[in-house]
Amino acid sequence: MDGIKYVVFTEKSIRLLWGTINILLMSNQDQLGQK
């Protein structure tokens, strides 16, 4: 059970990190487009 919980927690963390990176990249592209 602990192993499964660890895998699920890791997957959620990676998805959160990836989502944050995508948002930052999108905001950077918007700023570049405005310049």
PDB file of N, CA and C in Angstrom:
ATOM      1  N   MET A   1       0.842  -1.212   0.000  1.00  0.00           N
ATOM      2  CA  MET A   1       0.000   0.000   0.000  1.00  0.00           C
ATOM      3  C   MET A   1       0.873   1.257   0.000  1.00  0.00           C
ATOM      4  N   ASP A   2       1.931   1.261   0.807  1.00  0.00           N
ATOM      5  CA  ASP A   2       2.793   2.443   0.884  1.00  0.00           C
ATOM      6  C   ASP A   2       3.407   2.742  -0.477  1.00  0.00           C
ATOM      7  N   GLY A   3       3.814   1.684  -1.178  1.00  0.00           N
ATOM      8  CA  GLY A   3       4.420   1.878  -2.497  1.00  0.00           C
ATOM      9  C   GLY A   3       3.440   2.523  -3.465  1.00  0.00           C
ATOM     10  N   ILE A   4       2.198   2.046  -3.457  1.00  0.00           N
ATOM     11  CA  ILE A   4       1.183   2.596  -4.366  1.00  0.00           C
ATOM     12  C   ILE A   4       0.920   4.062  -4.018  1.00  0.00           C
ATOM     13  N   LYS A   5       0.793   4.358  -2.733  1.00  0.00           N
ATOM     14  CA  LYS A   5       0.549   5.741  -2.306  1.00  0.00           C
ATOM     15  C   LYS A   5       1.697   6.632  -2.770  1.00  0.00           C
ATOM     16  N   TYR A   6       2.930   6.127  -2.661  1.00  0.00           N
ATOM     17  CA  TYR A   6       4.103   6.915  -3.058  1.00  0.00           C
ATOM     18  C   TYR A   6       4.063   7.218  -4.548  1.00  0.00           C
ATOM     19  N   VAL A   7       3.703   6.219  -5.353  1.00  0.00           N
ATOM     20  CA  VAL A   7       3.644   6.406  -6.812  1.00  0.00           C
ATOM     21  C   VAL A   7       2.581   7.440  -7.160  1.00  0.00           C
ATOM     22  N   VAL A   8       1.413   7.339  -6.547  1.00  0.00           N
ATOM     23  CA  VAL A   8       0.322   8.288  -6.825  1.00  0.00           C
ATOM     24  C   VAL A   8       0.737   9.689  -6.416  1.00  0.00           C
ATOM     25  N   PHE A   9       1.357   9.817  -5.249  1.00  0.00           N
ATOM     26  CA  PHE A   9       1.797  11.131  -4.761  1.00  0.00           C
ATOM     27  C   PHE A   9       2.828  11.728  -5.704  1.00  0.00           C
ATOM     28  N   THR A  10       3.773  10.898  -6.164  1.00  0.00           N
ATOM     29  CA  THR A  10       4.809  11.373  -7.082  1.00  0.00           C
ATOM     30  C   THR A  10       4.186  11.828  -8.391  1.00  0.00           C
ATOM     31  N   GLU A  11       3.236  11.054  -8.912  1.00  0.00           N
ATOM     32  CA  GLU A  11       2.581  11.405 -10.183  1.00  0.00           C
ATOM     33  C   GLU A  11       1.855  12.737 -10.049  1.00  0.00           C
ATOM     34  N   LYS A  12       1.149  12.938  -8.925  1.00  0.00           N
ATOM     35  CA  LYS A  12       0.430  14.204  -8.712  1.00  0.00           C
ATOM     36  C   LYS A  12       1.416  15.362  -8.632  1.00  0.00           C
ATOM     37  N   SER A  13       2.536  15.161  -7.945  1.00  0.00           N
ATOM     38  CA  SER A  13       3.536  16.222  -7.812  1.00  0.00           C
ATOM     39  C   SER A  13       4.095  16.597  -9.174  1.00  0.00           C
ATOM     40  N   ILE A  14       4.404  15.585 -10.005  1.00  0.00           N
ATOM     41  CA  ILE A  14       4.952  15.845 -11.340  1.00  0.00           C
ATOM     42  C   ILE A  14       3.934  16.608 -12.176  1.00  0.00           C
ATOM     43  N   ARG A  15       2.663  16.222 -12.086  1.00  0.00           N
ATOM     44  CA  ARG A  15       1.624  16.914 -12.869  1.00  0.00           C
ATOM     45  C   ARG A  15       1.503  18.365 -12.427  1.00  0.00           C
ATOM     46  N   LEU A  16       1.571  18.613 -11.107  1.00  0.00           N
ATOM     47  CA  LEU A  16       1.489  19.987 -10.599  1.00  0.00           C
ATOM     48  C   LEU A  16       2.680  20.797 -11.102  1.00  0.00           C
ATOM     49  N   LEU A  17       3.875  20.206 -11.032  1.00  0.00           N
ATOM     50  CA  LEU A  17       5.078  20.903 -11.507  1.00  0.00           C
ATOM     51  C   LEU A  17       4.952  21.205 -12.987  1.00  0.00           C
ATOM     52  N   TRP A  18       4.533  20.215 -13.778  1.00  0.00           N
ATOM     53  CA  TRP A  18       4.414  20.400 -15.231  1.00  0.00           C
ATOM     54  C   TRP A  18       3.385  21.472 -15.545  1.00  0.00           C
ATOM     55  N   GLY A  19       2.253  21.476 -14.818  1.00  0.00           N
ATOM     56  CA  GLY A  19       1.221  22.491 -15.029  1.00  0.00           C
ATOM     57  C   GLY A  19       1.760  23.883 -14.726  1.00  0.00           C
ATOM     58  N   THR A  20       2.537  24.002 -13.639  1.00  0.00           N
ATOM     59  CA  THR A  20       3.114  25.301 -13.280  1.00  0.00           C
ATOM     60  C   THR A  20       4.080  25.767 -14.352  1.00  0.00           C
ATOM     61  N   ILE A  21       4.923  24.847 -14.857  1.00  0.00           N
ATOM     62  CA  ILE A  21       5.892  25.195 -15.908  1.00  0.00           C
ATOM     63  C   ILE A  21       5.155  25.658 -17.152  1.00  0.00           C
ATOM     64  N   ASN A  22       4.100  24.951 -17.534  1.00  0.00           N
ATOM     65  CA  ASN A  22       3.333  25.334 -18.732  1.00  0.00           C
ATOM     66  C   ASN A  22       2.738  26.724 -18.571  1.00  0.00           C
ATOM     67  N   ILE A  23       2.202  27.030 -17.383  1.00  0.00           N
ATOM     68  CA  ILE A  23       1.611  28.356 -17.132  1.00  0.00           C
ATOM     69  C   ILE A  23       2.694  29.428 -17.243  1.00  0.00           C
ATOM     70  N   LEU A  24       3.872  29.155 -16.676  1.00  0.00           N
ATOM     71  CA  LEU A  24       4.966  30.131 -16.742  1.00  0.00           C
ATOM     72  C   LEU A  24       5.386  30.350 -18.187  1.00  0.00           C
ATOM     73  N   LEU A  25       5.483  29.273 -18.961  1.00  0.00           N
ATOM     74  CA  LEU A  25       5.879  29.401 -20.369  1.00  0.00           C
ATOM     75  C   LEU A  25       4.842  30.211 -21.136  1.00  0.00           C
ATOM     76  N   MET A  26       3.562  29.948 -20.880  1.00  0.00           N
ATOM     77  CA  MET A  26       2.498  30.681 -21.577  1.00  0.00           C
ATOM     78  C   MET A  26       2.563  32.165 -21.232  1.00  0.00           C
ATOM     79  N   SER A  27       2.775  32.487 -19.953  1.00  0.00           N
ATOM     80  CA  SER A  27       2.831  33.891 -19.531  1.00  0.00           C
ATOM     81  C   SER A  27       4.044  34.565 -20.166  1.00  0.00           C
ATOM     82  N   ASN A  28       5.156  33.840 -20.282  1.00  0.00           N
ATOM     83  CA  ASN A  28       6.352  34.398 -20.917  1.00  0.00           C
ATOM     84  C   ASN A  28       6.086  34.676 -22.387  1.00  0.00           C
ATOM     85  N   GLN A  29       5.390  33.775 -23.069  1.00  0.00           N
ATOM     86  CA  GLN A  29       5.078  33.971 -24.483  1.00  0.00           C
ATOM     87  C   GLN A  29       4.176  35.188 -24.649  1.00  0.00           C
ATOM     88  N   ASP A  30       3.214  35.370 -23.739  1.00  0.00           N
ATOM     89  CA  ASP A  30       2.314  36.531 -23.811  1.00  0.00           C
ATOM     90  C   ASP A  30       3.114  37.818 -23.656  1.00  0.00           C
ATOM     91  N   GLN A  31       4.053  37.844 -22.716  1.00  0.00           N
ATOM     92  CA  GLN A  31       4.869  39.038 -22.491  1.00  0.00           C
ATOM     93  C   GLN A  31       5.732  39.323 -23.715  1.00  0.00           C
ATOM     94  N   LEU A  32       6.294  38.285 -24.313  1.00  0.00           N
ATOM     95  CA  LEU A  32       7.128  38.474 -25.503  1.00  0.00           C
ATOM     96  C   LEU A  32       6.283  39.001 -26.648  1.00  0.00           C
ATOM     97  N   GLY A  33       5.055  38.506 -26.760  1.00  0.00           N
ATOM     98  CA  GLY A  33       4.178  38.944 -27.847  1.00  0.00           C
ATOM     99  C   GLY A  33       3.791  40.406 -27.702  1.00  0.00           C
ATOM    100  N   GLN A  34       3.670  40.887 -26.469  1.00  0.00           N
ATOM    101  CA  GLN A  34       3.271  42.279 -26.247  1.00  0.00           C
ATOM    102  C   GLN A  34       4.402  43.238 -26.587  1.00  0.00           C
ATOM    103  N   LYS A  35       5.653  42.788 -26.435  1.00  0.00           N
ATOM    104  CA  LYS A  35       6.798  43.686 -26.685  1.00  0.00           C
ATOM    105  C   LYS A  35       6.887  44.073 -28.155  1.00  0.00           C
TER     106      LYS A  35
END
